[in-house]
Amino acid sequence: MNSTEVLELVDDLIFAKTGKHLENLQKDVLKGTIEGKVYPDIAKDSGFSESHVKNVGQELWKLLSLVLGEKVKKANFRAVFEKIKRQNFSSPIISGYCHTNLTANNINIFPDRERYCSATLTRSPTSVENSQESKNEPQLDLAEAPEIFNFYDRSSELTTLENWILKDSSRLIALLGISGIGKTTLTLQLIKQIKTNFNYIIYRSLRFSPTLDVTLTKLLKNFPDQADISQNIETKIFQLLDYLNQYRCLIILDDLQMLFCSGKIAGQYQTESENYQIFFQLIAEMNHQSCLILNSREKPIEITQLETKNNSVRSLILSSLGLAAKQILQKHKLSDEETWENLIDIYQGNPRWIEFTATMIQEFFDSSVAKFLQWEKVILSESLVAELDKNFQRITQNEQTIIIQLAQENQPATLHQIDKTLELSTSDLLNSIQSLKRRLLLDIKQEDKTTYFSLNSVWKQYVMCKEEGK
Ligand SMILES: Nc1ncnc2c1ncn2[C@@H]1O[C@H](COP(=O)(O)OP(=O)(O)OP(=O)(O)O)[C@@H](O)[C@H]1O
Ligand SMILES: [Mg+2]
């Protein structure tokens, strides 16, 4: 690679990043560096002061470091570009950078990147090609992830997620479901299955409601150039977006609901977490080759809005584990297999609820599911009540009123029927129903163009016991 080729390549990279071509002095610095000259000599040749030439050089190395995702200095500039030449431009850094154009709100902010891709690299891999390119061991950051000991079924959900991520290149996915349904477990299994398609896989829990600043710093620490993590939150977001564009990354942010207010309508961010919304929006709207999965018990409001206008945003509601939950009962060595399906139905196929109940059956019912089911009422273990308590305390007063009302109904109720019994304004009623839907706490069915709402048997029993205990 001669100096003209290097200058052209650098010019293309810089143009793709900034929309500006190299200035004459920047070219002089590069040419001098390739020829092994020191700054005083380059300054003499170009007619500028030594300090000015040095400053121009340092800014250029910084910019190139950001573009290439690795530290570029005067001392290693030649080595870096020799390496790129050896790899015949197929490095994930370069190819990843090229095959997508960063856009925001449909405005291409790196407008000439395609020129660079087709002219210089003569290839522009699709995401599938690119995923094959990345087939290797990714850098894993799973320090905050719990270990999973058993995994049953969820084959259709795994296929859906895999297709969305690998085939459709979805950039933002919300995995939604009530507590204990298996969101965390499913995403960790997904990682096992598709990890070779990524350069980086990062799992973080938001259970202690970290600020966006803290989360970004933790995410950025996974990538090269940790020393260059900015102090400024906006720059941090764009640094991360740059990495998401250069590398194929799968990031999972679990327990998103912990960023939302307790006692308010579902999906409302606490004041100090509001800027996460902008971050998620940018992840959805900027063009890059990575995917962010958000696990949440409550559907974030912006996901609904983004989903309708942006097909790289998806959401998946996780429901019953179905008959695969029998394996939980098997693990607990329970008897009367013919009754297991009934038990799974009552406890909504929720693996955690079924775990709690299986432990209780072992302890108090001689491991017999039939004996347990002889009791007329749905029996809730102490652990299950504690879990439902936490959920109940998070919802608004109006939502609690609606839930208590529904627990007393023998049949699913229409909006009109709920409205007749409760003294809520129409807007309060509608907002509360919508909020309960976002929390996935209502069973909803459509019949003859009418929507009916009801509570599942576990929630019904919980609310009835609570009311009786008052
Ligand atoms: N597919 C599965 N196979 C086996 N066990 C499962 C499965 N899904 C969930 N579980 C078990 O159920 C329990 C709850 O699962 P998990 O923690 O993934 O739920 P979650 O939806 O993330 O809950 P939370 O909202 O509280 O974070 C765990 O003990 C887990 O091992
Ligand atoms: Mg979880």
PDB file of N, CA and C in Angstrom, residues 155-240:
ATOM      1  N   SER A 155     -39.203 -23.067  22.559  1.00  0.00           N
ATOM      2  CA  SER A 155     -38.599 -23.132  21.232  1.00  0.00           C
ATOM      3  C   SER A 155     -39.184 -22.087  20.285  1.00  0.00           C
ATOM      4  N   SER A 156     -40.501 -21.848  20.362  1.00  0.00           N
ATOM      5  CA  SER A 156     -41.062 -20.890  19.395  1.00  0.00           C
ATOM      6  C   SER A 156     -40.585 -19.470  19.721  1.00  0.00           C
ATOM      7  N   GLU A 157     -40.489 -19.142  21.013  1.00  0.00           N
ATOM      8  CA  GLU A 157     -40.004 -17.796  21.385  1.00  0.00           C
ATOM      9  C   GLU A 157     -38.538 -17.623  20.963  1.00  0.00           C
ATOM     10  N   LEU A 158     -37.748 -18.701  21.136  1.00  0.00           N
ATOM     11  CA  LEU A 158     -36.327 -18.613  20.750  1.00  0.00           C
ATOM     12  C   LEU A 158     -36.197 -18.408  19.239  1.00  0.00           C
ATOM     13  N   THR A 159     -37.036 -19.127  18.480  1.00  0.00           N
ATOM     14  CA  THR A 159     -36.977 -18.975  17.018  1.00  0.00           C
ATOM     15  C   THR A 159     -37.374 -17.563  16.618  1.00  0.00           C
ATOM     16  N   THR A 160     -38.441 -17.061  17.246  1.00  0.00           N
ATOM     17  CA  THR A 160     -38.888 -15.694  16.910  1.00  0.00           C
ATOM     18  C   THR A 160     -37.763 -14.696  17.180  1.00  0.00           C
ATOM     19  N   LEU A 161     -37.173 -14.776  18.367  1.00  0.00           N
ATOM     20  CA  LEU A 161     -36.124 -13.803  18.715  1.00  0.00           C
ATOM     21  C   LEU A 161     -34.924 -13.941  17.782  1.00  0.00           C
ATOM     22  N   GLU A 162     -34.546 -15.196  17.513  1.00  0.00           N
ATOM     23  CA  GLU A 162     -33.398 -15.431  16.637  1.00  0.00           C
ATOM     24  C   GLU A 162     -33.651 -14.823  15.248  1.00  0.00           C
ATOM     25  N   ASN A 163     -34.852 -15.031  14.728  1.00  0.00           N
ATOM     26  CA  ASN A 163     -35.182 -14.464  13.409  1.00  0.00           C
ATOM     27  C   ASN A 163     -35.169 -12.946  13.432  1.00  0.00           C
ATOM     28  N   TRP A 164     -35.773 -12.385  14.445  1.00  0.00           N
ATOM     29  CA  TRP A 164     -35.811 -10.917  14.537  1.00  0.00           C
ATOM     30  C   TRP A 164     -34.393 -10.348  14.571  1.00  0.00           C
ATOM     31  N   ILE A 165     -33.533 -11.013  15.349  1.00  0.00           N
ATOM     32  CA  ILE A 165     -32.193 -10.449  15.536  1.00  0.00           C
ATOM     33  C   ILE A 165     -31.292 -10.740  14.333  1.00  0.00           C
ATOM     34  N   LEU A 166     -31.234 -12.018  13.923  1.00  0.00           N
ATOM     35  CA  LEU A 166     -30.260 -12.384  12.887  1.00  0.00           C
ATOM     36  C   LEU A 166     -30.767 -12.142  11.474  1.00  0.00           C
ATOM     37  N   LYS A 167     -32.041 -12.416  11.236  1.00  0.00           N
ATOM     38  CA  LYS A 167     -32.538 -12.263   9.854  1.00  0.00           C
ATOM     39  C   LYS A 167     -33.044 -10.851   9.602  1.00  0.00           C
ATOM     40  N   ASP A 168     -33.826 -10.322  10.549  1.00  0.00           N
ATOM     41  CA  ASP A 168     -34.455  -9.020  10.303  1.00  0.00           C
ATOM     42  C   ASP A 168     -33.613  -7.850  10.813  1.00  0.00           C
ATOM     43  N   SER A 169     -32.480  -8.152  11.459  1.00  0.00           N
ATOM     44  CA  SER A 169     -31.601  -7.112  12.015  1.00  0.00           C
ATOM     45  C   SER A 169     -32.357  -6.109  12.893  1.00  0.00           C
ATOM     46  N   SER A 170     -33.227  -6.619  13.754  1.00  0.00           N
ATOM     47  CA  SER A 170     -33.929  -5.720  14.682  1.00  0.00           C
ATOM     48  C   SER A 170     -32.915  -5.051  15.592  1.00  0.00           C
ATOM     49  N   ARG A 171     -33.168  -3.781  15.854  1.00  0.00           N
ATOM     50  CA  ARG A 171     -32.198  -3.050  16.670  1.00  0.00           C
ATOM     51  C   ARG A 171     -32.648  -2.923  18.122  1.00  0.00           C
ATOM     52  N   LEU A 172     -33.960  -2.974  18.337  1.00  0.00           N
ATOM     53  CA  LEU A 172     -34.471  -2.800  19.704  1.00  0.00           C
ATOM     54  C   LEU A 172     -35.632  -3.775  19.906  1.00  0.00           C
ATOM     55  N   ILE A 173     -35.496  -4.633  20.923  1.00  0.00           N
ATOM     56  CA  ILE A 173     -36.543  -5.617  21.193  1.00  0.00           C
ATOM     57  C   ILE A 173     -36.938  -5.521  22.666  1.00  0.00           C
ATOM     58  N   ALA A 174     -38.236  -5.420  22.917  1.00  0.00           N
ATOM     59  CA  ALA A 174     -38.703  -5.452  24.307  1.00  0.00           C
ATOM     60  C   ALA A 174     -39.255  -6.841  24.577  1.00  0.00           C
ATOM     61  N   LEU A 175     -38.688  -7.516  25.582  1.00  0.00           N
ATOM     62  CA  LEU A 175     -39.192  -8.828  25.990  1.00  0.00           C
ATOM     63  C   LEU A 175     -39.997  -8.601  27.267  1.00  0.00           C
ATOM     64  N   LEU A 176     -41.315  -8.801  27.140  1.00  0.00           N
ATOM     65  CA  LEU A 176     -42.215  -8.399  28.221  1.00  0.00           C
ATOM     66  C   LEU A 176     -42.875  -9.596  28.876  1.00  0.00           C
ATOM     67  N   GLY A 177     -43.139  -9.478  30.158  1.00  0.00           N
ATOM     68  CA  GLY A 177     -43.847 -10.567  30.838  1.00  0.00           C
ATOM     69  C   GLY A 177     -43.912 -10.307  32.328  1.00  0.00           C
ATOM     70  N   ILE A 178     -44.917 -10.921  32.968  1.00  0.00           N
ATOM     71  CA  ILE A 178     -45.069 -10.719  34.414  1.00  0.00           C
ATOM     72  C   ILE A 178     -43.888 -11.354  35.151  1.00  0.00           C
ATOM     73  N   SER A 179     -43.755 -11.011  36.429  1.00  0.00           N
ATOM     74  CA  SER A 179     -42.606 -11.511  37.186  1.00  0.00           C
ATOM     75  C   SER A 179     -42.628 -13.045  37.227  1.00  0.00           C
ATOM     76  N   GLY A 180     -41.464 -13.632  37.054  1.00  0.00           N
ATOM     77  CA  GLY A 180     -41.325 -15.089  37.166  1.00  0.00           C
ATOM     78  C   GLY A 180     -41.659 -15.871  35.919  1.00  0.00           C
ATOM     79  N   ILE A 181     -42.079 -15.206  34.857  1.00  0.00           N
ATOM     80  CA  ILE A 181     -42.526 -15.928  33.663  1.00  0.00           C
ATOM     81  C   ILE A 181     -41.326 -16.493  32.862  1.00  0.00           C
ATOM     82  N   GLY A 182     -40.129 -15.900  33.081  1.00  0.00           N
ATOM     83  CA  GLY A 182     -38.945 -16.483  32.447  1.00  0.00           C
ATOM     84  C   GLY A 182     -38.195 -15.591  31.479  1.00  0.00           C
ATOM     85  N   LYS A 183     -38.294 -14.270  31.641  1.00  0.00           N
ATOM     86  CA  LYS A 183     -37.623 -13.335  30.716  1.00  0.00           C
ATOM     87  C   LYS A 183     -36.099 -13.490  30.799  1.00  0.00           C
ATOM     88  N   THR A 184     -35.593 -13.436  32.032  1.00  0.00           N
ATOM     89  CA  THR A 184     -34.138 -13.512  32.214  1.00  0.00           C
ATOM     90  C   THR A 184     -33.614 -14.849  31.693  1.00  0.00           C
ATOM     91  N   THR A 185     -34.302 -15.917  32.082  1.00  0.00           N
ATOM     92  CA  THR A 185     -33.863 -17.264  31.677  1.00  0.00           C
ATOM     93  C   THR A 185     -33.849 -17.392  30.157  1.00  0.00           C
ATOM     94  N   LEU A 186     -34.885 -16.873  29.510  1.00  0.00           N
ATOM     95  CA  LEU A 186     -34.976 -16.982  28.051  1.00  0.00           C
ATOM     96  C   LEU A 186     -33.844 -16.220  27.366  1.00  0.00           C
ATOM     97  N   THR A 187     -33.551 -15.027  27.854  1.00  0.00           N
ATOM     98  CA  THR A 187     -32.494 -14.257  27.165  1.00  0.00           C
ATOM     99  C   THR A 187     -31.135 -14.917  27.363  1.00  0.00           C
ATOM    100  N   LEU A 188     -30.922 -15.524  28.532  1.00  0.00           N
ATOM    101  CA  LEU A 188     -29.626 -16.172  28.746  1.00  0.00           C
ATOM    102  C   LEU A 188     -29.487 -17.419  27.860  1.00  0.00           C
ATOM    103  N   GLN A 189     -30.602 -18.107  27.646  1.00  0.00           N
ATOM    104  CA  GLN A 189     -30.577 -19.260  26.739  1.00  0.00           C
ATOM    105  C   GLN A 189     -30.344 -18.794  25.298  1.00  0.00           C
ATOM    106  N   LEU A 190     -30.971 -17.671  24.956  1.00  0.00           N
ATOM    107  CA  LEU A 190     -30.806 -17.102  23.616  1.00  0.00           C
ATOM    108  C   LEU A 190     -29.324 -16.793  23.356  1.00  0.00           C
ATOM    109  N   ILE A 191     -28.673 -16.222  24.369  1.00  0.00           N
ATOM    110  CA  ILE A 191     -27.243 -15.907  24.230  1.00  0.00           C
ATOM    111  C   ILE A 191     -26.472 -17.178  23.870  1.00  0.00           C
ATOM    112  N   LYS A 192     -26.756 -18.271  24.607  1.00  0.00           N
ATOM    113  CA  LYS A 192     -26.051 -19.535  24.337  1.00  0.00           C
ATOM    114  C   LYS A 192     -26.218 -19.944  22.881  1.00  0.00           C
ATOM    115  N   GLN A 193     -27.436 -19.751  22.366  1.00  0.00           N
ATOM    116  CA  GLN A 193     -27.733 -20.241  21.018  1.00  0.00           C
ATOM    117  C   GLN A 193     -27.179 -19.387  19.888  1.00  0.00           C
ATOM    118  N   ILE A 194     -27.087 -18.070  20.111  1.00  0.00           N
ATOM    119  CA  ILE A 194     -26.702 -17.240  18.955  1.00  0.00           C
ATOM    120  C   ILE A 194     -25.397 -16.477  19.169  1.00  0.00           C
ATOM    121  N   LYS A 195     -24.679 -16.820  20.220  1.00  0.00           N
ATOM    122  CA  LYS A 195     -23.525 -15.981  20.577  1.00  0.00           C
ATOM    123  C   LYS A 195     -22.433 -15.882  19.504  1.00  0.00           C
ATOM    124  N   THR A 196     -22.291 -16.931  18.678  1.00  0.00           N
ATOM    125  CA  THR A 196     -21.187 -16.884  17.713  1.00  0.00           C
ATOM    126  C   THR A 196     -21.416 -15.862  16.594  1.00  0.00           C
ATOM    127  N   ASN A 197     -22.595 -15.288  16.562  1.00  0.00           N
ATOM    128  CA  ASN A 197     -22.875 -14.278  15.529  1.00  0.00           C
ATOM    129  C   ASN A 197     -22.444 -12.870  15.946  1.00  0.00           C
ATOM    130  N   PHE A 198     -21.897 -12.771  17.155  1.00  0.00           N
ATOM    131  CA  PHE A 198     -21.617 -11.430  17.680  1.00  0.00           C
ATOM    132  C   PHE A 198     -20.146 -11.243  18.047  1.00  0.00           C
ATOM    133  N   ASN A 199     -19.741  -9.981  18.033  1.00  0.00           N
ATOM    134  CA  ASN A 199     -18.412  -9.633  18.531  1.00  0.00           C
ATOM    135  C   ASN A 199     -18.451  -9.400  20.033  1.00  0.00           C
ATOM    136  N   TYR A 200     -19.551  -8.816  20.500  1.00  0.00           N
ATOM    137  CA  TYR A 200     -19.699  -8.511  21.930  1.00  0.00           C
ATOM    138  C   TYR A 200     -21.086  -8.902  22.407  1.00  0.00           C
ATOM    139  N   ILE A 201     -21.139  -9.515  23.600  1.00  0.00           N
ATOM    140  CA  ILE A 201     -22.444  -9.767  24.231  1.00  0.00           C
ATOM    141  C   ILE A 201     -22.364  -9.266  25.677  1.00  0.00           C
ATOM    142  N   ILE A 202     -23.281  -8.381  26.003  1.00  0.00           N
ATOM    143  CA  ILE A 202     -23.230  -7.743  27.325  1.00  0.00           C
ATOM    144  C   ILE A 202     -24.594  -7.878  28.000  1.00  0.00           C
ATOM    145  N   TYR A 203     -24.598  -8.360  29.233  1.00  0.00           N
ATOM    146  CA  TYR A 203     -25.846  -8.438  30.006  1.00  0.00           C
ATOM    147  C   TYR A 203     -25.703  -7.528  31.215  1.00  0.00           C
ATOM    148  N   ARG A 204     -26.678  -6.656  31.421  1.00  0.00           N
ATOM    149  CA  ARG A 204     -26.679  -5.766  32.608  1.00  0.00           C
ATOM    150  C   ARG A 204     -28.070  -5.740  33.205  1.00  0.00           C
ATOM    151  N   SER A 205     -28.113  -5.757  34.518  1.00  0.00           N
ATOM    152  CA  SER A 205     -29.415  -5.616  35.175  1.00  0.00           C
ATOM    153  C   SER A 205     -29.571  -4.171  35.642  1.00  0.00           C
ATOM    154  N   LEU A 206     -30.787  -3.669  35.515  1.00  0.00           N
ATOM    155  CA  LEU A 206     -31.068  -2.294  35.965  1.00  0.00           C
ATOM    156  C   LEU A 206     -31.791  -2.327  37.313  1.00  0.00           C
ATOM    157  N   ARG A 207     -31.643  -3.462  38.038  1.00  0.00           N
ATOM    158  CA  ARG A 207     -32.469  -3.645  39.254  1.00  0.00           C
ATOM    159  C   ARG A 207     -32.235  -2.578  40.314  1.00  0.00           C
ATOM    160  N   PHE A 208     -31.058  -1.959  40.323  1.00  0.00           N
ATOM    161  CA  PHE A 208     -30.824  -0.894  41.309  1.00  0.00           C
ATOM    162  C   PHE A 208     -31.000   0.496  40.682  1.00  0.00           C
ATOM    163  N   SER A 209     -31.753   0.572  39.623  1.00  0.00           N
ATOM    164  CA  SER A 209     -32.068   1.825  38.935  1.00  0.00           C
ATOM    165  C   SER A 209     -30.853   2.718  38.697  1.00  0.00           C
ATOM    166  N   PRO A 210     -29.814   2.216  38.028  1.00  0.00           N
ATOM    167  CA  PRO A 210     -28.648   3.068  37.768  1.00  0.00           C
ATOM    168  C   PRO A 210     -28.996   4.204  36.808  1.00  0.00           C
ATOM    169  N   THR A 211     -28.264   5.319  36.919  1.00  0.00           N
ATOM    170  CA  THR A 211     -28.500   6.403  35.963  1.00  0.00           C
ATOM    171  C   THR A 211     -27.990   5.964  34.588  1.00  0.00           C
ATOM    172  N   LEU A 212     -28.441   6.653  33.554  1.00  0.00           N
ATOM    173  CA  LEU A 212     -27.986   6.316  32.200  1.00  0.00           C
ATOM    174  C   LEU A 212     -26.471   6.486  32.099  1.00  0.00           C
ATOM    175  N   ASP A 213     -25.959   7.503  32.795  1.00  0.00           N
ATOM    176  CA  ASP A 213     -24.524   7.775  32.768  1.00  0.00           C
ATOM    177  C   ASP A 213     -23.737   6.555  33.259  1.00  0.00           C
ATOM    178  N   VAL A 214     -24.182   5.997  34.378  1.00  0.00           N
ATOM    179  CA  VAL A 214     -23.502   4.825  34.947  1.00  0.00           C
ATOM    180  C   VAL A 214     -23.615   3.641  33.984  1.00  0.00           C
ATOM    181  N   THR A 215     -24.813   3.423  33.451  1.00  0.00           N
ATOM    182  CA  THR A 215     -25.006   2.288  32.542  1.00  0.00           C
ATOM    183  C   THR A 215     -24.117   2.429  31.299  1.00  0.00           C
ATOM    184  N   LEU A 216     -24.061   3.647  30.744  1.00  0.00           N
ATOM    185  CA  LEU A 216     -23.240   3.846  29.535  1.00  0.00           C
ATOM    186  C   LEU A 216     -21.769   3.570  29.831  1.00  0.00           C
ATOM    187  N   THR A 217     -21.299   4.061  30.978  1.00  0.00           N
ATOM    188  CA  THR A 217     -19.888   3.840  31.326  1.00  0.00           C
ATOM    189  C   THR A 217     -19.614   2.344  31.423  1.00  0.00           C
ATOM    190  N   LYS A 218     -20.531   1.616  32.074  1.00  0.00           N
ATOM    191  CA  LYS A 218     -20.329   0.163  32.208  1.00  0.00           C
ATOM    192  C   LYS A 218     -20.317  -0.511  30.839  1.00  0.00           C
ATOM    193  N   LEU A 219     -21.200  -0.072  29.967  1.00  0.00           N
ATOM    194  CA  LEU A 219     -21.242  -0.672  28.629  1.00  0.00           C
ATOM    195  C   LEU A 219     -19.965  -0.348  27.858  1.00  0.00           C
ATOM    196  N   LEU A 220     -19.544   0.929  27.925  1.00  0.00           N
ATOM    197  CA  LEU A 220     -18.370   1.358  27.148  1.00  0.00           C
ATOM    198  C   LEU A 220     -17.091   0.660  27.606  1.00  0.00           C
ATOM    199  N   LYS A 221     -17.064   0.272  28.886  1.00  0.00           N
ATOM    200  CA  LYS A 221     -15.840  -0.369  29.404  1.00  0.00           C
ATOM    201  C   LYS A 221     -15.541  -1.702  28.723  1.00  0.00           C
ATOM    202  N   ASN A 222     -16.516  -2.235  28.010  1.00  0.00           N
ATOM    203  CA  ASN A 222     -16.283  -3.501  27.313  1.00  0.00           C
ATOM    204  C   ASN A 222     -15.461  -3.332  26.042  1.00  0.00           C
ATOM    205  N   PHE A 223     -15.405  -2.099  25.533  1.00  0.00           N
ATOM    206  CA  PHE A 223     -14.817  -1.888  24.212  1.00  0.00           C
ATOM    207  C   PHE A 223     -13.385  -1.358  24.320  1.00  0.00           C
ATOM    208  N   PRO A 224     -12.644  -1.374  23.180  1.00  0.00           N
ATOM    209  CA  PRO A 224     -11.288  -0.830  23.226  1.00  0.00           C
ATOM    210  C   PRO A 224     -11.329   0.649  23.617  1.00  0.00           C
ATOM    211  N   ASP A 225     -10.203   1.181  23.952  1.00  0.00           N
ATOM    212  CA  ASP A 225     -10.088   2.618  24.250  1.00  0.00           C
ATOM    213  C   ASP A 225     -10.886   3.056  25.460  1.00  0.00           C
ATOM    214  N   GLN A 226     -10.831   2.233  26.512  1.00  0.00           N
ATOM    215  CA  GLN A 226     -11.550   2.584  27.746  1.00  0.00           C
ATOM    216  C   GLN A 226     -11.107   3.940  28.284  1.00  0.00           C
ATOM    217  N   ALA A 227      -9.818   4.252  28.045  1.00  0.00           N
ATOM    218  CA  ALA A 227      -9.282   5.491  28.591  1.00  0.00           C
ATOM    219  C   ALA A 227      -9.967   6.709  27.985  1.00  0.00           C
ATOM    220  N   ASP A 228     -10.565   6.521  26.809  1.00  0.00           N
ATOM    221  CA  ASP A 228     -11.163   7.661  26.114  1.00  0.00           C
ATOM    222  C   ASP A 228     -12.651   7.844  26.391  1.00  0.00           C
ATOM    223  N   ILE A 229     -13.181   7.154  27.429  1.00  0.00           N
ATOM    224  CA  ILE A 229     -14.615   7.318  27.716  1.00  0.00           C
ATOM    225  C   ILE A 229     -14.849   8.765  28.144  1.00  0.00           C
ATOM    226  N   SER A 230     -15.775   9.411  27.437  1.00  0.00           N
ATOM    227  CA  SER A 230     -16.001  10.838  27.690  1.00  0.00           C
ATOM    228  C   SER A 230     -16.688  11.056  29.037  1.00  0.00           C
ATOM    229  N   GLN A 231     -16.599  12.291  29.541  1.00  0.00           N
ATOM    230  CA  GLN A 231     -17.305  12.662  30.772  1.00  0.00           C
ATOM    231  C   GLN A 231     -18.719  13.122  30.426  1.00  0.00           C
ATOM    232  N   ASN A 232     -18.902  13.445  29.158  1.00  0.00           N
ATOM    233  CA  ASN A 232     -20.159  14.035  28.726  1.00  0.00           C
ATOM    234  C   ASN A 232     -21.129  12.944  28.247  1.00  0.00           C
ATOM    235  N   ILE A 233     -22.346  12.976  28.802  1.00  0.00           N
ATOM    236  CA  ILE A 233     -23.282  11.865  28.552  1.00  0.00           C
ATOM    237  C   ILE A 233     -23.677  11.742  27.077  1.00  0.00           C
ATOM    238  N   GLU A 234     -23.822  12.906  26.428  1.00  0.00           N
ATOM    239  CA  GLU A 234     -24.196  12.867  25.016  1.00  0.00           C
ATOM    240  C   GLU A 234     -23.085  12.207  24.188  1.00  0.00           C
ATOM    241  N   THR A 235     -21.834  12.591  24.496  1.00  0.00           N
ATOM    242  CA  THR A 235     -20.708  11.990  23.777  1.00  0.00           C
ATOM    243  C   THR A 235     -20.657  10.495  24.057  1.00  0.00           C
ATOM    244  N   LYS A 236     -20.954  10.123  25.316  1.00  0.00           N
ATOM    245  CA  LYS A 236     -20.939   8.693  25.658  1.00  0.00           C
ATOM    246  C   LYS A 236     -21.937   7.926  24.804  1.00  0.00           C
ATOM    247  N   ILE A 237     -23.132   8.501  24.640  1.00  0.00           N
ATOM    248  CA  ILE A 237     -24.156   7.817  23.825  1.00  0.00           C
ATOM    249  C   ILE A 237     -23.610   7.598  22.412  1.00  0.00           C
ATOM    250  N   PHE A 238     -22.983   8.641  21.850  1.00  0.00           N
ATOM    251  CA  PHE A 238     -22.503   8.503  20.471  1.00  0.00           C
ATOM    252  C   PHE A 238     -21.269   7.608  20.377  1.00  0.00           C
ATOM    253  N   GLN A 239     -20.465   7.597  21.458  1.00  0.00           N
ATOM    254  CA  GLN A 239     -19.342   6.647  21.466  1.00  0.00           C
ATOM    255  C   GLN A 239     -19.897   5.228  21.394  1.00  0.00           C
ATOM    256  N   LEU A 240     -20.936   4.970  22.205  1.00  0.00           N
ATOM    257  CA  LEU A 240     -21.513   3.620  22.224  1.00  0.00           C
ATOM    258  C   LEU A 240     -22.141   3.297  20.861  1.00  0.00           C
TER     259      LEU A 240
END
